[in-house]
Tab-separated table of C-alpha atoms in Angstrom:
chain	number	residue	atom	x	y	z
A	1	MET	CA	11.306	-7.889	8.177
A	2	ALA	CA	10.151	-4.469	10.250
A	3	LEU	CA	7.894	-1.552	8.683
A	4	GLU	CA	8.139	2.064	9.666
A	5	ALA	CA	7.126	5.405	8.466
A	6	THR	CA	5.135	7.863	8.802
A	7	THR	CA	4.575	10.922	7.266
A	8	THR	CA	1.963	13.934	7.413
A	9	LEU	CA	-0.089	15.470	4.877
A	10	ASN	CA	-1.405	18.621	4.504
A	11	TYR	CA	-4.811	17.550	4.114
A	12	PRO	CA	-7.952	16.065	6.526
A	13	VAL	CA	-8.396	12.637	7.477
A	14	ASP	CA	-11.776	12.358	5.193
A	15	GLN	CA	-10.117	13.090	2.422
A	16	VAL	CA	-6.204	11.248	2.284
A	17	ALA	CA	-8.684	8.124	2.794
A	18	ALA	CA	-11.207	9.055	0.679
A	19	VAL	CA	-8.157	9.197	-2.083
A	20	PHE	CA	-6.600	6.088	-0.927
A	21	ALA	CA	-11.097	3.965	-1.669
A	22	ASP	CA	-10.324	5.746	-5.279
A	23	GLU	CA	-9.727	3.466	-8.147
A	24	ALA	CA	-8.443	5.767	-10.466
A	25	PHE	CA	-5.931	6.837	-7.839
A	26	GLN	CA	-4.684	2.858	-7.497
A	27	ARG	CA	-4.206	3.052	-11.129
A	28	HIS	CA	-2.285	5.879	-11.064
A	29	VAL	CA	0.577	3.972	-8.487
A	30	SER	CA	0.321	1.175	-10.261
A	31	GLU	CA	1.476	2.391	-13.853
A	32	LEU	CA	3.471	4.931	-12.067
A	33	VAL	CA	5.481	1.724	-11.424
A	34	GLY	CA	5.354	0.131	-14.735
A	35	GLY	CA	2.551	-2.537	-13.641
A	36	LYS	CA	-1.071	-2.721	-13.903
A	37	LEU	CA	-4.475	-2.211	-11.999
A	38	GLU	CA	-6.322	-5.802	-12.415
A	39	SER	CA	-9.245	-5.461	-10.000
A	40	PHE	CA	-10.049	-3.325	-7.080
A	41	ALA	CA	-13.728	-3.753	-5.340
A	42	ILE	CA	-14.918	-1.604	-2.522
A	43	ASP	CA	-17.036	-3.403	0.414
A	44	GLY	CA	-19.026	-1.113	2.499
A	45	GLU	CA	-18.950	3.325	2.271
A	46	VAL	CA	-15.993	5.238	2.955
A	47	ALA	CA	-17.667	7.472	5.181
A	48	GLY	CA	-17.511	4.640	7.765
A	49	ALA	CA	-15.722	1.059	7.805
A	50	PHE	CA	-15.135	0.011	4.748
A	51	THR	CA	-12.264	-2.770	3.069
A	52	ALA	CA	-9.946	-2.346	0.004
A	53	THR	CA	-9.075	-5.061	-2.228
A	54	VAL	CA	-6.297	-4.128	-4.911
A	55	VAL	CA	-5.225	-6.601	-7.409
A	56	ARG	CA	-2.532	-5.140	-9.052
A	57	GLN	CA	0.248	-6.741	-11.398
A	58	VAL	CA	3.876	-5.577	-11.041
A	59	PRO	CA	7.000	-5.318	-13.013
A	60	THR	CA	9.497	-7.753	-11.381
A	61	GLY	CA	12.858	-5.207	-13.001
A	62	ARG	CA	13.879	-4.384	-9.707
A	63	LEU	CA	14.243	-8.398	-8.131
A	64	PRO	CA	17.108	-9.877	-8.065
A	65	GLU	CA	17.955	-11.469	-11.187
A	66	ILE	CA	17.607	-15.066	-8.990
A	67	ALA	CA	14.390	-14.350	-8.000
A	68	LYS	CA	12.997	-13.440	-11.506
A	69	LYS	CA	14.101	-16.734	-12.460
A	70	PHE	CA	11.262	-18.341	-10.470
A	71	VAL	CA	8.464	-15.422	-10.233
A	72	GLY	CA	8.922	-14.187	-14.057
A	73	GLU	CA	8.176	-10.829	-15.071
A	74	SER	CA	5.990	-10.124	-13.319
A	75	LEU	CA	4.512	-10.835	-10.063
A	76	LYS	CA	0.364	-10.891	-9.231
A	77	VAL	CA	0.301	-8.050	-5.960
A	78	THR	CA	-3.045	-8.809	-3.434
A	79	GLN	CA	-3.888	-6.130	-1.275
A	80	VAL	CA	-6.799	-6.114	1.219
A	81	GLU	CA	-7.223	-2.943	3.619
A	82	ALA	CA	-10.550	-3.529	6.146
A	83	TRP	CA	-10.737	0.091	7.369
A	84	THR	CA	-12.133	1.401	10.800
A	85	ALA	CA	-14.747	4.065	10.847
A	86	PRO	CA	-14.011	7.665	11.675
A	87	GLU	CA	-13.062	7.597	15.468
A	88	ALA	CA	-14.117	11.488	17.105
A	89	ASP	CA	-11.824	13.163	15.177
A	90	GLY	CA	-11.980	10.912	12.528
A	91	SER	CA	-8.821	9.848	12.887
A	92	ARG	CA	-8.824	6.086	11.398
A	93	GLN	CA	-7.079	3.071	10.986
A	94	ALA	CA	-6.656	0.193	8.192
A	95	ASP	CA	-4.732	-3.432	9.409
A	96	ILE	CA	-2.866	-4.277	5.815
A	97	THR	CA	-2.226	-7.306	4.361
A	98	VAL	CA	0.017	-7.066	0.974
A	99	LYS	CA	0.199	-11.147	-0.571
A	100	VAL	CA	1.953	-12.119	-3.835
A	101	ALA	CA	1.044	-15.177	-6.455
A	102	GLY	CA	4.048	-17.277	-7.308
A	103	ALA	CA	6.282	-15.868	-3.734
A	104	PRO	CA	7.130	-16.908	-0.776
A	105	VAL	CA	6.301	-13.713	-0.107
A	106	ASP	CA	3.601	-11.365	3.148
A	107	VAL	CA	2.777	-8.494	4.604
A	108	ALA	CA	1.201	-7.730	7.610
A	109	ALA	CA	0.444	-4.375	8.588
A	110	VAL	CA	-1.038	-1.676	10.162
A	111	GLN	CA	-1.289	2.281	8.674
A	112	ARG	CA	-2.589	4.698	10.715
A	113	LEU	CA	-3.866	7.563	9.838
A	114	THR	CA	-4.256	11.112	13.028
A	115	ALA	CA	-6.073	13.077	12.433
A	116	ASP	CA	-4.404	17.009	14.026
A	117	GLY	CA	-6.295	19.777	12.446
A	118	SER	CA	-6.498	20.199	8.990
A	119	THR	CA	-3.313	17.426	8.463
A	120	THR	CA	-3.507	13.951	8.717
A	121	ARG	CA	0.001	11.850	10.207
A	122	ILE	CA	0.187	8.424	8.310
A	123	GLU	CA	1.725	6.196	10.010
A	124	LEU	CA	2.652	2.332	8.736
A	125	THR	CA	4.184	-0.569	10.656
A	126	GLY	CA	4.246	-3.870	9.659
A	127	LYS	CA	6.078	-6.718	9.269
A	128	VAL	CA	6.989	-8.722	5.809
A	129	SER	CA	7.303	-12.840	5.870
A	130	SER	CA	8.460	-15.607	4.225
A	131	SER	CA	7.255	-19.191	4.667
A	132	VAL	CA	10.576	-20.517	3.170
A	133	PRO	CA	12.583	-22.487	5.891
A	134	LEU	CA	16.135	-21.828	6.562
A	135	LEU	CA	16.262	-19.209	3.337
A	136	GLY	CA	12.280	-17.542	4.745
A	137	GLY	CA	14.860	-14.455	6.558
A	138	LYS	CA	16.910	-12.871	3.754
A	139	ILE	CA	13.834	-13.220	1.463
A	140	ALA	CA	12.051	-11.236	3.752
A	141	ASP	CA	15.148	-8.963	4.107
A	142	ALA	CA	15.617	-8.510	0.448
A	143	ALA	CA	11.211	-8.004	0.156
A	144	GLU	CA	11.215	-5.747	2.864
A	145	PRO	CA	12.305	-1.781	0.897
A	146	MET	CA	10.839	-2.948	-1.909
A	147	VAL	CA	8.007	-4.000	0.036
A	148	GLY	CA	8.056	-0.351	2.096
A	149	LYS	CA	8.803	1.782	-0.591
A	150	ALA	CA	5.843	0.382	-2.173
A	151	LEU	CA	3.648	1.436	0.395
A	152	ASN	CA	5.322	4.862	1.455
A	153	LEU	CA	4.608	5.756	-2.183
A	154	GLU	CA	0.926	5.310	-1.528
A	155	ALA	CA	0.754	7.889	1.262
A	156	THR	CA	3.415	10.269	-1.405
A	157	GLN	CA	1.570	10.241	-4.487
A	158	ALA	CA	-2.410	10.153	-2.434
A	159	GLU	CA	-0.752	14.411	-1.126
A	160	ALA	CA	0.131	15.322	-5.151
A	161	TRP	CA	-3.468	13.222	-5.976
A	162	LEU	CA	-5.122	16.229	-3.549
A	163	ALA	CA	-3.034	18.740	-4.467
A	164	GLY	CA	-4.077	17.837	-8.408
A	165	GLU	CA	-0.961	17.617	-9.945
A	166	ILE	CA	-1.520	14.506	-11.393
A	167	VAL	CA	-5.213	14.400	-13.102
């Protein structure tokens, strides 16, 4: 199933990227959905190419009942973002993978931060897949809206974070 989203933030790319690489921000996003940040690590310097690994425990309350029977009350979600160094205009890109422990769902996405003066256009494209024979398409279809909302939530919360509306 395809993921696609675009939004614009009224902040430059370097500030937006720094927020995505901020442990306090990632904790905020995790708690906003009723989850918990289990671990957060940055490999490399945020001013250049770096990799962020975010491990969250998220509640399964919004999943269909049949899915909750298999996965329980929460899921462990590992999100790895491999960020490129900034281009000449400041734009940069992250290859994102999301693995859900105990659930046959994988996400592969690309998030592009495009500099447009003092604003940043965030474009997200990707795919949700499932390795379950015969039912994989249905599982991916059911997971896609939730994954899309989660990735979009980060972008919308980043603007509020930069505006100082969240502490």
